[in-house]
């Protein structure tokens, strides 16, 4: 509970180019995505999920993956990871051909979500990833794991912490170097997040866990804070709060990277990220999409700048 | 840190009609304000700050205070308090004439803010409240105290926790039954909020403290959670997140009552408030003001309802 037990530094994994843009209706150009990645690098992000290797039939926005990733990697910034999502072996092979050095696989903690989303059971979906992780390890490619619906599911409501622990443990056992726990629909509050983390931490060391919290109901920053108090030191976030909720159009998506950085700055926790450059990036990508940033920090910082500029 | 030490119930003091509307440029009709109060009562709010008795020259939006308060009180809901802000004895006398049974006084924890805002020192401003609290007690009127700028000030930056403790202790000594601690510009994060609360709690029992956190930088829900862990069980909030930040136009204001209720529901903490009715109220007042609710919970619940209605 005391500040002294909080981590001294956290790693933020930027989701903007992938999770942030994937549900965007208007097609974002490859040039714009590339520029987004470059701006994120300059702001100090050290892990930027760049795209996903899924069928363009399902996610047309990621249809330029085979063009984007090589362009990103051609001028990769030193020490920056560019993971890409790979739902199956075919996707993995395409990612590898495009030069991927890190991929991500995922499993749901909710049976109904797994069935409705990918039309198979959780167990079956995890088995499908086994050849991916094996091929990845054979190729020296790092694999990150995601668990979705870690506290609630749009179809079945509350999700048992034990179900999350089972999926997380399986992903670890398959060789994922880290497991990111996703409150996909943003319904969690600190109590539920902690119960879930307690269950998972019995199976997966907390240093291998990341928090991936959506801000649909405005709880994400509080959930990040509660997770910090449990020792979690890696968080996924999306610049400008990009990425609405596909289950509730008009609602918020990923927690904004700026909001997480503001929190960490206030807690004296190092992120290595330049908040002003990040706000610039949020303003820039939001303008590209024709809207205001969803992030409160971006809005407040921009409003303050505008006021100072007028004064 | 464990859930078991969190309070079983919290009281939410609704700020919408006063703090929420006072900076609103368009004049809101007395009928609309009255309807807002009635809807808040029906949603289960037991304390609704109704207006302020300040000069209409300074706050034109509250210029109908002498008409609004009697209309509210004429059909007061049982067990509901309707505090009004009274900056001086003249305001108190007008409030008393309008039937007020509870008033609120305030002091800044920042000298610069006090000077720039009310053109006098903190000490002087508190002395001005002494006749108000004395007159109030003589008339059997309850007095609530506010401290503003409890973690940061727009003019001098960080505010010393000890300065907050001094003002809070003085307000308590003057007879305030409760002291509400305001992060007026929303810059606080849980670590700073806790340092401040620790200092204040040495002078004022924690059961007499309330948290009043603005969501300018998206930290308010996390700050409420951190305060709960310190034993604070009263929070100020504003339906729909009404009330922008006068220091940064376009930024968020008060934490939304819906967001606080969602948090408490998730933590298993009783508020006595009906979330659906509250979201209806947020949607209604936001529509009156010609905008979307600023609250993430309101937006998500409304988006979900719209989706269900179409399905």
Short mmCIF file of C-alpha atoms in Angstrom, two decimals, chain A residues 1-3 5-6 154 186-192 194-195 215-219 221-222 225-226 229-230 246-252 254 256 258-260 262-267 294-297 299-301 303-304 307, chain B residues 1-3 5-6 154 186-192 194-195 215-219 221-222 225-226 229-230 246-252 254 256 258-260 262-267 294-297 299-301 303-304 307:
data_model
loop_
_atom_site.label_atom_id
_atom_site.label_comp_id
_atom_site.label_asym_id
_atom_site.label_seq_id
_atom_site.Cartn_x
_atom_site.Cartn_y
_atom_site.Cartn_z
CA UNK A 1 0.00 0.00 0.00
CA UNK A 2 2.83 2.41 0.78
CA UNK A 3 4.52 4.21 -2.05
CA UNK A 5 6.70 -0.80 -2.38
CA UNK A 6 5.75 0.49 -5.82
CA UNK A 154 -19.68 -9.27 -22.77
CA UNK A 186 -13.18 -2.33 -19.18
CA UNK A 187 -15.62 -3.46 -16.50
CA UNK A 188 -13.03 -4.16 -13.81
CA UNK A 189 -12.53 -2.20 -10.63
CA UNK A 190 -9.49 -2.48 -8.32
CA UNK A 191 -11.03 -5.18 -6.12
CA UNK A 192 -11.77 -7.51 -9.04
CA UNK A 194 -6.65 -7.70 -7.44
CA UNK A 195 -8.59 -10.92 -6.95
CA UNK A 215 -11.01 2.57 -19.91
CA UNK A 216 -14.59 1.93 -21.00
CA UNK A 217 -15.98 2.80 -17.56
CA UNK A 218 -13.16 5.16 -16.53
CA UNK A 219 -11.54 2.65 -14.16
CA UNK A 221 -6.01 4.31 -14.20
CA UNK A 222 -7.29 3.10 -10.84
CA UNK A 225 -2.57 1.80 -9.66
CA UNK A 226 -4.04 -1.22 -7.86
CA UNK A 229 0.52 -2.10 -5.59
CA UNK A 230 0.53 -5.84 -6.42
CA UNK A 246 -16.40 -2.67 -30.29
CA UNK A 247 -19.09 -3.76 -27.82
CA UNK A 248 -20.27 -0.23 -27.12
CA UNK A 249 -19.72 2.30 -29.90
CA UNK A 250 -18.97 5.73 -28.46
CA UNK A 251 -17.35 4.33 -25.33
CA UNK A 252 -13.64 4.59 -24.52
CA UNK A 254 -7.54 1.35 -24.32
CA UNK A 256 -4.41 6.38 -22.87
CA UNK A 258 -0.50 9.80 -21.60
CA UNK A 259 -2.77 9.05 -18.64
CA UNK A 260 -0.56 6.15 -17.57
CA UNK A 262 0.98 11.13 -15.94
CA UNK A 263 0.15 8.62 -13.18
CA UNK A 264 3.69 7.23 -13.14
CA UNK A 265 5.25 10.71 -13.15
CA UNK A 266 3.09 11.60 -10.15
CA UNK A 267 4.10 8.42 -8.36
CA UNK A 294 -9.90 10.72 -25.88
CA UNK A 295 -7.17 11.10 -23.27
CA UNK A 296 -7.88 13.49 -20.41
CA UNK A 297 -4.20 14.28 -20.01
CA UNK A 299 -6.95 17.33 -23.58
CA UNK A 300 -5.83 19.12 -20.42
CA UNK A 301 -2.24 19.65 -21.60
CA UNK A 303 -5.99 23.21 -23.38
CA UNK A 304 -3.33 24.61 -21.08
CA UNK A 307 -4.34 29.20 -22.92
CA UNK B 1 -4.59 -2.36 0.95
CA UNK B 2 -6.92 -5.37 1.23
CA UNK B 3 -10.54 -4.96 0.27
CA UNK B 5 -10.33 -2.55 5.16
CA UNK B 6 -12.33 -0.47 2.72
CA UNK B 154 -2.23 26.78 -10.88
CA UNK B 186 -6.92 17.75 -10.83
CA UNK B 187 -3.15 17.36 -10.84
CA UNK B 188 -2.96 14.88 -7.96
CA UNK B 189 -1.98 11.24 -8.22
CA UNK B 190 -2.49 8.62 -5.48
CA UNK B 191 0.94 9.17 -3.90
CA UNK B 192 0.44 12.92 -3.45
CA UNK B 194 -1.96 10.01 0.36
CA UNK B 195 0.83 12.25 1.59
CA UNK B 215 -10.66 14.63 -13.21
CA UNK B 216 -8.67 17.10 -15.30
CA UNK B 217 -5.86 14.59 -15.88
CA UNK B 218 -7.97 11.44 -15.52
CA UNK B 219 -6.66 10.62 -12.05
CA UNK B 221 -11.06 7.66 -9.76
CA UNK B 222 -7.60 6.40 -8.79
CA UNK B 225 -9.60 4.59 -4.55
CA UNK B 226 -6.35 5.59 -2.81
CA UNK B 229 -7.70 2.80 1.34
CA UNK B 230 -6.88 5.57 3.83
CA UNK B 246 -11.69 27.16 -15.58
CA UNK B 247 -7.88 27.00 -15.84
CA UNK B 248 -7.92 24.86 -18.99
CA UNK B 249 -10.99 25.19 -21.20
CA UNK B 250 -11.84 21.86 -22.83
CA UNK B 251 -10.42 19.83 -19.96
CA UNK B 252 -12.53 17.75 -17.58
CA UNK B 254 -15.37 17.26 -11.29
CA UNK B 256 -18.40 12.14 -12.54
CA UNK B 258 -21.50 7.80 -12.19
CA UNK B 259 -17.81 6.92 -12.31
CA UNK B 260 -17.59 7.02 -8.52
CA UNK B 262 -19.40 2.37 -10.70
CA UNK B 263 -16.18 2.14 -8.70
CA UNK B 264 -18.05 1.64 -5.43
CA UNK B 265 -20.38 -0.96 -6.95
CA UNK B 266 -17.34 -2.85 -8.18
CA UNK B 267 -15.72 -2.66 -4.75
CA UNK B 294 -18.18 13.78 -19.99
CA UNK B 295 -18.52 10.67 -17.83
CA UNK B 296 -17.07 7.48 -19.25
CA UNK B 297 -19.61 5.36 -17.37
CA UNK B 299 -21.13 7.17 -22.29
CA UNK B 300 -20.53 3.42 -22.04
CA UNK B 301 -23.91 2.66 -20.45
CA UNK B 303 -23.79 3.22 -25.89
CA UNK B 304 -24.64 -0.24 -24.59
CA UNK B 307 -26.81 -1.21 -29.07
#
